[in-house]
Coordinates of C-alpha atoms and ligand atoms in Angstrom, one line a residue:
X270 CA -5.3 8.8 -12.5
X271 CA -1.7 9.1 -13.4
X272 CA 0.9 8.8 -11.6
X273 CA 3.6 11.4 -13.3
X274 CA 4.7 14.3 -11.9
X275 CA 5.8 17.2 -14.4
X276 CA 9.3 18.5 -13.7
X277 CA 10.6 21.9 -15.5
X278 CA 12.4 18.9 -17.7
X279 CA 10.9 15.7 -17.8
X280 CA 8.0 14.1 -16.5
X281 CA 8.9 11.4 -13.0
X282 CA 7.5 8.7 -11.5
X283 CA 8.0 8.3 -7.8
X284 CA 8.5 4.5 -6.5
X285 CA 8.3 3.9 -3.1
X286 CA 8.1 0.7 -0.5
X287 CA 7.7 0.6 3.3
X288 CA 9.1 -1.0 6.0
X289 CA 6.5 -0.8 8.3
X290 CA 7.6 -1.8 12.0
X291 CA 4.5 -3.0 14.0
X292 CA 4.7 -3.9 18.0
X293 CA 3.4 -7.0 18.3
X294 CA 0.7 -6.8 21.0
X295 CA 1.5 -9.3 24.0
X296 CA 1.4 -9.1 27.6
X297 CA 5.2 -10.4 27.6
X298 CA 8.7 -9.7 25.7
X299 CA 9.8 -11.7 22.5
X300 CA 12.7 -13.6 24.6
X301 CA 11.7 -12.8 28.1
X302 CA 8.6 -12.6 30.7
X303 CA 8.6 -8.8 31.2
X304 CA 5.7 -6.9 31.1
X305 CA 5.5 -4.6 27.5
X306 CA 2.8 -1.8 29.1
X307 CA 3.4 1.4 27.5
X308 CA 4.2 4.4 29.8
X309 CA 5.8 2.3 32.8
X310 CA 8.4 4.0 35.0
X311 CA 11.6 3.8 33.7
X312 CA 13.5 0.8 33.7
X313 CA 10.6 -0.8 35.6
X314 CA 9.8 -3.9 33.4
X315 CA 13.7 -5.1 32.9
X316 CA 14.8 -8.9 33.4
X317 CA 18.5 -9.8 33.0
X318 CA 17.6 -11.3 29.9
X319 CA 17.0 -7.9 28.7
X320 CA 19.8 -6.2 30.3
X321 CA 21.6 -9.0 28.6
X322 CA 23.9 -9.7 31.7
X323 CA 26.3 -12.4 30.9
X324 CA 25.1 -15.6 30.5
X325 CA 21.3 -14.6 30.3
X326 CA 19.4 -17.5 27.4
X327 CA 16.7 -16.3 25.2
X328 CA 13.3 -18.5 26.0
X329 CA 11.0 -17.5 22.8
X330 CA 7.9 -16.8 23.4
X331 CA 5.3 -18.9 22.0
X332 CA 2.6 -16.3 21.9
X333 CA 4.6 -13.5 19.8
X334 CA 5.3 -16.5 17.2
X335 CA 1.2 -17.4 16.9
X336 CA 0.3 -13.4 16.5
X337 CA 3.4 -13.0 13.4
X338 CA 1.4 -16.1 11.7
X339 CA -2.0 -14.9 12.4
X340 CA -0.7 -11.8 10.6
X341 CA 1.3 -13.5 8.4
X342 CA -2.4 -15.1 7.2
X343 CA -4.2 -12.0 7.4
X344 CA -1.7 -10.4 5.0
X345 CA -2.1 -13.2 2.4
X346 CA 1.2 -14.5 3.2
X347 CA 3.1 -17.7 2.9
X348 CA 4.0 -18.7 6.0
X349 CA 7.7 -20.3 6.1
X350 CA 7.6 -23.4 8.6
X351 CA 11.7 -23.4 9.0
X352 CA 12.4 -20.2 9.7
X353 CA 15.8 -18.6 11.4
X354 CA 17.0 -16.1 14.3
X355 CA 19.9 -14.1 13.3
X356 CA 21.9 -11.8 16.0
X357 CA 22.4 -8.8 13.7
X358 CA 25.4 -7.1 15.4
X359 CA 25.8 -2.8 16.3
X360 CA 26.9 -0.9 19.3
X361 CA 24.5 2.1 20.8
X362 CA 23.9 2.6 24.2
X363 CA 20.4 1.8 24.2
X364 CA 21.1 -1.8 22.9
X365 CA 22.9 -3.4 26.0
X366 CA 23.6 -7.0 24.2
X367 CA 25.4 -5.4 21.4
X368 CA 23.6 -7.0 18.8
X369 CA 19.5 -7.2 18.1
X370 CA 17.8 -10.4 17.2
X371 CA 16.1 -10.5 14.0
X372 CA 15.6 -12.6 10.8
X373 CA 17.3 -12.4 8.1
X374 CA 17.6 -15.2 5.2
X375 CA 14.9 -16.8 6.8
X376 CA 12.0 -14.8 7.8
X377 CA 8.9 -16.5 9.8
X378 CA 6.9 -15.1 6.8
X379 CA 7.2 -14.7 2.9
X380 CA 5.3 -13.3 0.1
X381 CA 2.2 -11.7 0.6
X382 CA -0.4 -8.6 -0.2
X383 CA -2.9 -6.5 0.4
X384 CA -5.2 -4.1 -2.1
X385 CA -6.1 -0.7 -1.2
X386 CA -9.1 1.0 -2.4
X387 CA -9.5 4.4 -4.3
X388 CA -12.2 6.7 -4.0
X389 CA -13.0 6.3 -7.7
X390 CA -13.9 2.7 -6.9
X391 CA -10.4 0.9 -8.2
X392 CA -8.2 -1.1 -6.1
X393 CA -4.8 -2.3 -6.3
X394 CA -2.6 -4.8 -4.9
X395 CA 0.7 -4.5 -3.3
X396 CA 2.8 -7.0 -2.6
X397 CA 4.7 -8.2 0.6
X398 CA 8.1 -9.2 0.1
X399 CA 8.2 -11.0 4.2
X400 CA 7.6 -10.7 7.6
X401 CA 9.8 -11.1 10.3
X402 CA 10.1 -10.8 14.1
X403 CA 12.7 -8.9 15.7
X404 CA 13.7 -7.4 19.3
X405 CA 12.7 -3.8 19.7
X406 CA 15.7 -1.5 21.3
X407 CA 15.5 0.5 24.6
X408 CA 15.4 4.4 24.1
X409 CA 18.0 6.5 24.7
X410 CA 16.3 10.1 26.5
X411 CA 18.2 13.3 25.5
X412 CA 16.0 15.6 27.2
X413 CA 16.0 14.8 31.2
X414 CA 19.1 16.5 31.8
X415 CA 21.4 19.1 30.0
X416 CA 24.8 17.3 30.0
X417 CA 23.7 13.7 30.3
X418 CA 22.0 10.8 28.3
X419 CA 19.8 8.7 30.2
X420 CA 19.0 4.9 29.2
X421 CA 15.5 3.1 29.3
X422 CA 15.4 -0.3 29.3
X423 CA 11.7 -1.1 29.4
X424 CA 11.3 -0.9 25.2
X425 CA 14.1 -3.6 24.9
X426 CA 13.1 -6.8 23.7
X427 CA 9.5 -6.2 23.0
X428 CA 8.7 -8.2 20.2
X429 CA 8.1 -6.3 17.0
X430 CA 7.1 -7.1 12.9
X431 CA 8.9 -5.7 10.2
X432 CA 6.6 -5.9 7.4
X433 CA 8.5 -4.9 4.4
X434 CA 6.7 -4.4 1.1
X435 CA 7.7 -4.2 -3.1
X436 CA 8.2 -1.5 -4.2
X437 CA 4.8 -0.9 -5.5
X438 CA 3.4 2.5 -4.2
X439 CA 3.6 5.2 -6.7
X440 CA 2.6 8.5 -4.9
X441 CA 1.6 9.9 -1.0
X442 CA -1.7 8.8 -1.1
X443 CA -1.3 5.6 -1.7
X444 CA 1.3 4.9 0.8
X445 CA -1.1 6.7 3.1
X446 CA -3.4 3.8 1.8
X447 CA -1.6 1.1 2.3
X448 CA -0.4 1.7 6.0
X449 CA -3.8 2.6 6.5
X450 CA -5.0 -1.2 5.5
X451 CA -1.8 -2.6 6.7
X452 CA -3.4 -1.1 10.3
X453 CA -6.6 -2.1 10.1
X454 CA -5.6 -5.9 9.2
X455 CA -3.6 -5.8 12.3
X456 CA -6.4 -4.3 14.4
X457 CA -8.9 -7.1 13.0
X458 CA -6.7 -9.8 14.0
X459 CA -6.1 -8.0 17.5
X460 CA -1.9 -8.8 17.2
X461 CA -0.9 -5.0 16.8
X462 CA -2.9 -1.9 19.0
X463 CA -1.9 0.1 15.9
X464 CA -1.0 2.7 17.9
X465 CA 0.8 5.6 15.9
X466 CA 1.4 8.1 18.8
X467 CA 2.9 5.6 20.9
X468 CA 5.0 4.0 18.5
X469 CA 3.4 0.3 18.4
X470 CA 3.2 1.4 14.4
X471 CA 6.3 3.2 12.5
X472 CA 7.6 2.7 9.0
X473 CA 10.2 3.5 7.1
X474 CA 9.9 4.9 3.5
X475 CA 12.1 4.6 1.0
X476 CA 11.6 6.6 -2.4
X477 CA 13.1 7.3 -5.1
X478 CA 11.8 9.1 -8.8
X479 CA 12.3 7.5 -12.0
X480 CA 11.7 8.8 -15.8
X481 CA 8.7 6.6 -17.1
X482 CA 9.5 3.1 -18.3
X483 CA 13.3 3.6 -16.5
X484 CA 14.8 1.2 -14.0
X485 CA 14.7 2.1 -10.9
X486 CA 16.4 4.9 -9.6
X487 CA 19.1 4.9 -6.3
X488 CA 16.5 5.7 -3.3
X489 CA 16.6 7.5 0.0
X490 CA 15.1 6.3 2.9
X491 CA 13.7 8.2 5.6
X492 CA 13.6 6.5 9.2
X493 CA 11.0 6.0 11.6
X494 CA 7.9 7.8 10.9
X495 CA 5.0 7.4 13.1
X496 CA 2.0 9.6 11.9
X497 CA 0.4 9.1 8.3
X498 CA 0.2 12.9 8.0
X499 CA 3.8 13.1 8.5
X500 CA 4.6 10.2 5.9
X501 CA 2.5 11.8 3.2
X502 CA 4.8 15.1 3.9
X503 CA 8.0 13.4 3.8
X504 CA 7.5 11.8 0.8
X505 CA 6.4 15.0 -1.0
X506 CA 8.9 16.9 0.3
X507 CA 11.0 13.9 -1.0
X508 CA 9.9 13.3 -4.0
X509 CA 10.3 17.5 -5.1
X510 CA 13.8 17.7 -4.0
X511 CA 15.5 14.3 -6.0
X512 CA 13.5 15.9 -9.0
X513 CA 15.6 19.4 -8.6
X514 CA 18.8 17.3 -8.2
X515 CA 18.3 15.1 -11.0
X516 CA 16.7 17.5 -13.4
X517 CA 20.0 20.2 -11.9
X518 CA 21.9 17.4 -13.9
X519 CA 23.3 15.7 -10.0
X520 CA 23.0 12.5 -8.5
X521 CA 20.8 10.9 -5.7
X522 CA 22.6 9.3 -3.1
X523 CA 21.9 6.5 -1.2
X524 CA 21.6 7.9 2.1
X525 CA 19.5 7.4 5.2
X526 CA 17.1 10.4 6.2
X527 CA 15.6 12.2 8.7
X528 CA 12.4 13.8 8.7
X529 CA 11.9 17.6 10.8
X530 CA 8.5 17.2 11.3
X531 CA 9.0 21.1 12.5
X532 CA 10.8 22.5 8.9
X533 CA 9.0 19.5 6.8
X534 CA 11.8 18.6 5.4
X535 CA 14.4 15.8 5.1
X536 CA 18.0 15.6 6.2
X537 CA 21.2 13.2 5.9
X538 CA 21.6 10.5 9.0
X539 CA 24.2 8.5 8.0
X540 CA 25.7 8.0 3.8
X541 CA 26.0 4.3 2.1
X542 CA 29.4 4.5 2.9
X543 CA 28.7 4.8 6.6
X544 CA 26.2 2.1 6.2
X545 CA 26.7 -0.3 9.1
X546 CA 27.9 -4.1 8.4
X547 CA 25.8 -6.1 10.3
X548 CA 27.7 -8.7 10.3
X549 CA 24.5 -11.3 10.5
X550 CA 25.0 -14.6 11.9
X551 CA 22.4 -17.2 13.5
X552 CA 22.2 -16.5 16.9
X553 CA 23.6 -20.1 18.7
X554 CA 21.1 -19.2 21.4
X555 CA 18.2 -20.2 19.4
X556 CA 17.2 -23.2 17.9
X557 CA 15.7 -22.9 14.6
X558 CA 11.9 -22.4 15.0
X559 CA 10.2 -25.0 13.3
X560 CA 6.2 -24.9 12.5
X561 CA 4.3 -27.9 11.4
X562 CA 1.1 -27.5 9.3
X563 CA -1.4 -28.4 11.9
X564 CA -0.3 -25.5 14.1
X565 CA -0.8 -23.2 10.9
X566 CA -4.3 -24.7 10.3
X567 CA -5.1 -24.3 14.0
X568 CA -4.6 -20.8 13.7
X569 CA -6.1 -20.0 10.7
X570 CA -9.4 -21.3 12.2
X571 CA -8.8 -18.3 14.8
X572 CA -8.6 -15.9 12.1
X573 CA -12.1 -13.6 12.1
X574 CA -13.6 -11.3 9.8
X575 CA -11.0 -9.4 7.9
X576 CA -11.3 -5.9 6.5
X577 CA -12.0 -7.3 2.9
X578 CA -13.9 -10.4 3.7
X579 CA -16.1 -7.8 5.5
X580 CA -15.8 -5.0 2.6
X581 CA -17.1 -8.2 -0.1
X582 CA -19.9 -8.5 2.6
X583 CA -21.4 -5.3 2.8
X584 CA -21.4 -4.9 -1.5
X585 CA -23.2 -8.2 -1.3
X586 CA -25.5 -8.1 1.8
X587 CA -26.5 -4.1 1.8
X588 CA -25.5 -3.2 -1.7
X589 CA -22.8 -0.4 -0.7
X590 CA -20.5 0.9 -3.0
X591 CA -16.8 -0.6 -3.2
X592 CA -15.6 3.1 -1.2
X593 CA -18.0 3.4 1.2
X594 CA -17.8 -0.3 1.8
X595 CA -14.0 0.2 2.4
X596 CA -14.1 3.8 4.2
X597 CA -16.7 1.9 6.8
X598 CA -14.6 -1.4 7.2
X599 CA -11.4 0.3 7.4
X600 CA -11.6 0.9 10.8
X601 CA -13.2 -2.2 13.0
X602 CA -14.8 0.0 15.8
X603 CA -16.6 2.1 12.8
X604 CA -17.9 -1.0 11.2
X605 CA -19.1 -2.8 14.3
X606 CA -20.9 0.3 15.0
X607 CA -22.6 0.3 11.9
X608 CA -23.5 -3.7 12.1
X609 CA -25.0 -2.9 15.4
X610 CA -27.4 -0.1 13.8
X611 CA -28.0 -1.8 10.7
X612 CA -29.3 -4.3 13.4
X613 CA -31.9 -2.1 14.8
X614 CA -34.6 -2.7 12.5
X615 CA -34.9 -5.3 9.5
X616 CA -36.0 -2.6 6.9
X617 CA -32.8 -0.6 7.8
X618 CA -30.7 -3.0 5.5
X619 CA -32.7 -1.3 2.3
X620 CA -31.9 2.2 3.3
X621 CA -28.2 1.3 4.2
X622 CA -27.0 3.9 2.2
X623 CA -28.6 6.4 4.4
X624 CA -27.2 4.3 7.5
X625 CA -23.5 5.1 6.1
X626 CA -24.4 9.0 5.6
X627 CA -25.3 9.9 8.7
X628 CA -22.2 7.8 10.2
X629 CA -19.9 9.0 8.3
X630 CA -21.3 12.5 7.8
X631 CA -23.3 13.3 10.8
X632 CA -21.8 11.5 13.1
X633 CA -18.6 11.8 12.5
X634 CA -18.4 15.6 12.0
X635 CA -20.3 15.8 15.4
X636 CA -17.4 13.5 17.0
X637 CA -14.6 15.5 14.7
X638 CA -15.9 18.6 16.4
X639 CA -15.6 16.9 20.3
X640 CA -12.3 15.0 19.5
X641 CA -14.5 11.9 20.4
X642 CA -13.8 8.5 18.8
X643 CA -16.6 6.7 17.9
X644 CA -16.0 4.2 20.7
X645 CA -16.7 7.0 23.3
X646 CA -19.9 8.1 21.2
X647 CA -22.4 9.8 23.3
X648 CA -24.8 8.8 20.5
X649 CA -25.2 4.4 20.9
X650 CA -25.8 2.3 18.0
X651 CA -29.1 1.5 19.2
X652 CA -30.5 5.4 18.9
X653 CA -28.8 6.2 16.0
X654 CA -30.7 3.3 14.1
X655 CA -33.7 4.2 15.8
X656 CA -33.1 8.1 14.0
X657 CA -32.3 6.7 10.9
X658 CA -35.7 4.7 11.2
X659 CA -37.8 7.8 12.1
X660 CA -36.3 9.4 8.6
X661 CA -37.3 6.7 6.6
X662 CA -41.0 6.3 8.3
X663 CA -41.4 9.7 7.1
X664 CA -41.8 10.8 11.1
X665 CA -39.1 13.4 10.8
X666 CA -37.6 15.2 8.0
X667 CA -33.9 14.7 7.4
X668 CA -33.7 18.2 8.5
X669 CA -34.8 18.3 11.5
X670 CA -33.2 14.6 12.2
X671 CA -30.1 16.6 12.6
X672 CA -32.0 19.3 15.1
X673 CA -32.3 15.8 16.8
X674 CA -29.0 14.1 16.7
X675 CA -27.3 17.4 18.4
X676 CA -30.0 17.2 21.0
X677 CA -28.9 13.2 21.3
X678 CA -24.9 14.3 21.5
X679 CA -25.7 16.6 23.9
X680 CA -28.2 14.3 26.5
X681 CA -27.5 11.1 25.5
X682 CA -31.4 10.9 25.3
X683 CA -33.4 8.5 22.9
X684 CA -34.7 10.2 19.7
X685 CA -38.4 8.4 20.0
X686 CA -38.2 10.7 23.5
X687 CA -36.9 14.2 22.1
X688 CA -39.2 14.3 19.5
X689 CA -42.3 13.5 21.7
X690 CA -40.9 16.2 24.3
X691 CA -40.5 19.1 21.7
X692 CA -43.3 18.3 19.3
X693 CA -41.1 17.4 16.2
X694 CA -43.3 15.1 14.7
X695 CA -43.6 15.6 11.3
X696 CA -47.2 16.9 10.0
X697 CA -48.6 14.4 7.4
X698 CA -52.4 15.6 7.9
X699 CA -53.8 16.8 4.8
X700 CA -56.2 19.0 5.7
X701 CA -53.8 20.8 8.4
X702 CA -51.1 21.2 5.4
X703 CA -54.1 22.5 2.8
X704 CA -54.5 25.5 5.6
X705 CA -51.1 26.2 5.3
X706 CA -50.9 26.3 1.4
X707 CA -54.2 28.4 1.4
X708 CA -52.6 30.9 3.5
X709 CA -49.5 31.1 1.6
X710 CA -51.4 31.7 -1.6
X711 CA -53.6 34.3 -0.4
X712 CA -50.9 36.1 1.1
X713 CA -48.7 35.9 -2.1
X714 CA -50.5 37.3 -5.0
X715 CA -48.4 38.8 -7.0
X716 CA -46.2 36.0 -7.4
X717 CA -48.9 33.3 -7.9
X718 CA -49.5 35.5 -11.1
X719 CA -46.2 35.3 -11.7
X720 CA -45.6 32.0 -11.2
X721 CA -48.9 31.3 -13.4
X722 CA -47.1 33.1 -16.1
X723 CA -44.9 30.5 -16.3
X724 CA -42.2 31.9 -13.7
X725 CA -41.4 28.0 -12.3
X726 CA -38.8 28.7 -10.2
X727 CA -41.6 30.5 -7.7
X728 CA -42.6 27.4 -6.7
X729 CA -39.4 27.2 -4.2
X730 CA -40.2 30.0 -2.4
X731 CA -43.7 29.0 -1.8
X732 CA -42.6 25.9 -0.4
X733 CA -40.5 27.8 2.0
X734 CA -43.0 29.6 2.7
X735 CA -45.2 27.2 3.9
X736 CA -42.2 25.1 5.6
X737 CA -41.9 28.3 7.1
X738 CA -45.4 28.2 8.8
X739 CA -45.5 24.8 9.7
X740 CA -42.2 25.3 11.5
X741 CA -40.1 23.2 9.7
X742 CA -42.7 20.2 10.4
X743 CA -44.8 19.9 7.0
X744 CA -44.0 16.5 5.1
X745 CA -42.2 18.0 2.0
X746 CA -44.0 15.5 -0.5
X747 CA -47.3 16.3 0.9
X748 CA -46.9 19.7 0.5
X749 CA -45.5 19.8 -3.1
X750 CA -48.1 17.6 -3.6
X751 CA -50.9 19.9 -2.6
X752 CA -49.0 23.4 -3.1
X753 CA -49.1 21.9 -7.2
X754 CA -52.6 21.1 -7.1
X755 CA -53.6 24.4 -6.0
X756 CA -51.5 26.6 -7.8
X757 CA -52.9 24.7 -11.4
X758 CA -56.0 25.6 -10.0
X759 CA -55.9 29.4 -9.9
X760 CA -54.9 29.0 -13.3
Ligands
LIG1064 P1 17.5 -3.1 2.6 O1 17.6 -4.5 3.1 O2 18.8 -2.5 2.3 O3 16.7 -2.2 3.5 P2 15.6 -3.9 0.6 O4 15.9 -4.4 -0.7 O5 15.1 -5.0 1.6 O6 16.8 -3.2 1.2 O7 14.5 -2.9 0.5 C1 13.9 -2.2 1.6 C2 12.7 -1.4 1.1 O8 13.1 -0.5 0.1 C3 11.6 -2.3 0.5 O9 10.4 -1.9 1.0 C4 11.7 -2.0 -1.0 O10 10.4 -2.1 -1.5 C5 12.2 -0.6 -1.0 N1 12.9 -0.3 -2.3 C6 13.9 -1.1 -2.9 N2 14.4 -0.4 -4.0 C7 13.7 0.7 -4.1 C8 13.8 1.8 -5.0 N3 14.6 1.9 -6.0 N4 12.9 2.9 -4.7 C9 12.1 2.9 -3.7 N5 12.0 1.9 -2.8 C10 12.8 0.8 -3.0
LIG1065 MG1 16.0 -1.3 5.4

């Protein structure tokens, strides 16, 4: 697939990297022992640490340094075992201490990646430039009264992940892609909720457009997206509007950018020249955080089945396509749900391919249509195996295994059962479908004639016909079968 984009001058290439800001999941704060749950009254879940009165010490908290490594790991990362906290200095009103901790020089975690997986069956790597841990802010609320900000204090100092990448991504998609599998990883290793709506995951995206085989051009970025939908928009809105500039014979400016998610477009927030100065320094609160080699072994023993170990699996073990093996493993609750009906029955693992259809087709379109996520499936592992299993028995029809699966949306009830009640069982008696196929003959002359002139395509309708009669319930090889043998012997 390429990658350029035809301008009315030139063809561009768009080169973009993320910074994608993860909230680190933990009962407790990054420097303090407040709670972190989401939706708490205001200013419930404060200590003076995160008020920052005067004279208030940081105490780091071990468990927020284990889940950066276990990530760290999971992203194919070096992990640093010096690393350094830097107070990295600003004045808003929702930052009380005047300054945020963060890393800097020295991150907790270096160089990584992590491949993402087209539809065509390629892949392709992108690489991590670091990890590091920083204090979230509090947030500021514009909208509780007319003539007055108000301040929340609970967000401050929750402990949060900037995972910043290359800049390796070349279009929408595959920044759609990548935070995609930079979610997943996350959700595997249990140290993000992934989250969106909430905010636990946010990037920002930086983009610029170059002329093939150019340097890279002066880039934008565009602050604090939280919806993959709205990221993909940004960056083609984006992406469209430096061409115009560039190709009007102007100059991209280094700016910082918003993103109306109402207009879908982009505007200024701040120029390079009102950049802030940071004015990084280590923070002489903290010691430097030091990590010896057995602690990083300890925890890579407590890393579990990542979304590519399990993706290699399922080529190897059920014979699934790179895709499918990567649209199932993306998301963890989806591909537990399918080991669990894969477990059902041993001769499911052959007809796996038929497993993944009517997950991700059937399924999925029946939960699409509720606003149900899989884990709130009315329709359990257990049944959904047992349907599959029915298909491939030759019980049912596929058709009438969806009739089925509705019925098992809508009561919960096992398939075995709804069939039984309603009579579904598919016919595979011989001499019951030879009735049939006499009838439908006799009662069809004309076209038997013509179909015995050599009209082939006839032989559709008289299978309809006689699907028709048996209500749907005739075994369709059976009946070709004999429906053939008949006809050839008018003849
Ligand atoms: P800063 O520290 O100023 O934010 P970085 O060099 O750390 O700058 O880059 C931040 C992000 O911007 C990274 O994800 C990087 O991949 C991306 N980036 C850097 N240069 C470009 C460019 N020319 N076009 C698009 N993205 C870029
Ligand atoms: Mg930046």
């Amino acid at each position: 697939m390429s990658n350029l984009i035809k301008g009315k001058k030139h063809d561009w290439e768009t080169v973009i990297g993320l910074e994608i800001h993860a909230q680190v999941k933990s009962n407790s704060k990054l420097f303090s022992s407040s709670s972190t749950t989401f939706g708490s009254k205001p200013n419930s879940q404060v200590s003076l640490v995160d008020a920052a009165m005067p004279g208030m010490l940081p105490v780091i908290n071990k468990y927020c340094i284990e889940q950066a490594i276990k990530t760290g790991i999971g992203l194919n990362a070096k992990i640093n075992n010096y690393s350094i906290f830097d107070r990295k200095n600003y004045f808003y009103a929702d930052l009380p201490q005047g300054y945020q901790i963060s890393q800097y020089k020295h991150p907790i975690v270096g160089e990584g990646k992590v491949t993402i997986d087209f539809k065509d069956g390629s892949s392709k790597d992108i690489r991590i430039v670091r990890l590091h841990l920083e204090q979230d802010a509090g947030k500021s609320l514009h909208d509780q009264n007319p003539t007055k900000t108000y301040v929340d204090l609970n967000r401050s100092g929750v402990a949060l992940m900037e995972i910043v990448s290359e800049p390796d991504i070349r279009n929408a998609d595959e920044a759609g892609l990548y935070i995609n599998k930079i979610r997943s990883i996350l959700m595997y290793l249990d140290t993000c909720d992934g989250n969106m709506q909430e905010g636990s995951l946010r990037a920002d995206v930086n983009i610029s457009v170059r002329k093939p085989g150019d340097d890279y051009g002066t880039r934008c970025e565009i602050k604090n997206l939280n919806s993959i939908k709205f990221i993909k928009q940004a960056i083609n809105y984006e992406v469209k509007r430096q061409i115009e500039v560039l190709e009007e014979g102007g100059v991209i400016e280094q700016n910082t950018l918003l993103f109306n998610t109402s207009t879908g477009k982009t505007r200024p927030m701040r120029s390079k020249e009102e950049a802030h100065d940071y004015r990084y320094f280590p923070d002489p609160d903290l010691l430097p955080l030091v990590i010896g080699q057995s602690e990083i072994e300890n925890l890579k023993n407590e890393i579990p089945e990542l979304p590519d170990d399990r993706k290699k699996r399922y080529i190897n073990e059920y014979n699934l396509s790179n895709y499918d093996a990567s649209v199932l493993t993306s998301d963890k609750s989806v591909s537990d749900f399918f080991d669990s009906v894969i477990k059902v029955d041993s001769r499911l693992k052959k007809s796996s391919k038929i497993v993944v259809n009517w997950i991700t087709s059937e399924l999925f379109s029946l939960l699409n249509e509720n606003d149900l996520e899989i884990n709130n499936s009315p329709i359990t592992p257990e049944n959904l195996g047992k349907l599959v299993k029915l298909i491939i028995d030759d019980v049912i029809s596929g058709k009438i295994a969806k009739d089925v699966l509705l019925e098992m949306f809508k009561t919960k009830k096992d398939p075995d059962k709804i069939i039984e009640d309603k009579g579904l069982k598919q016919v595979t008696d011989t001499s019951l479908i030879e009735t049939i196929v006499d009838d439908v003959i006799d009662e069809n002359h004309k076209m038997v004639d013509q179909y015995l002139l050599g009209k082939d395509k006839l032989l559709g309708f008289f299978v309809g016909q006689a699907m028709k009669k048996s209500k749907g319930k005739a075994n369709p090889k059976i009946l070709n079968e004999i429906l053939k043998e008949k006809l050839s012997k008018k003849n």
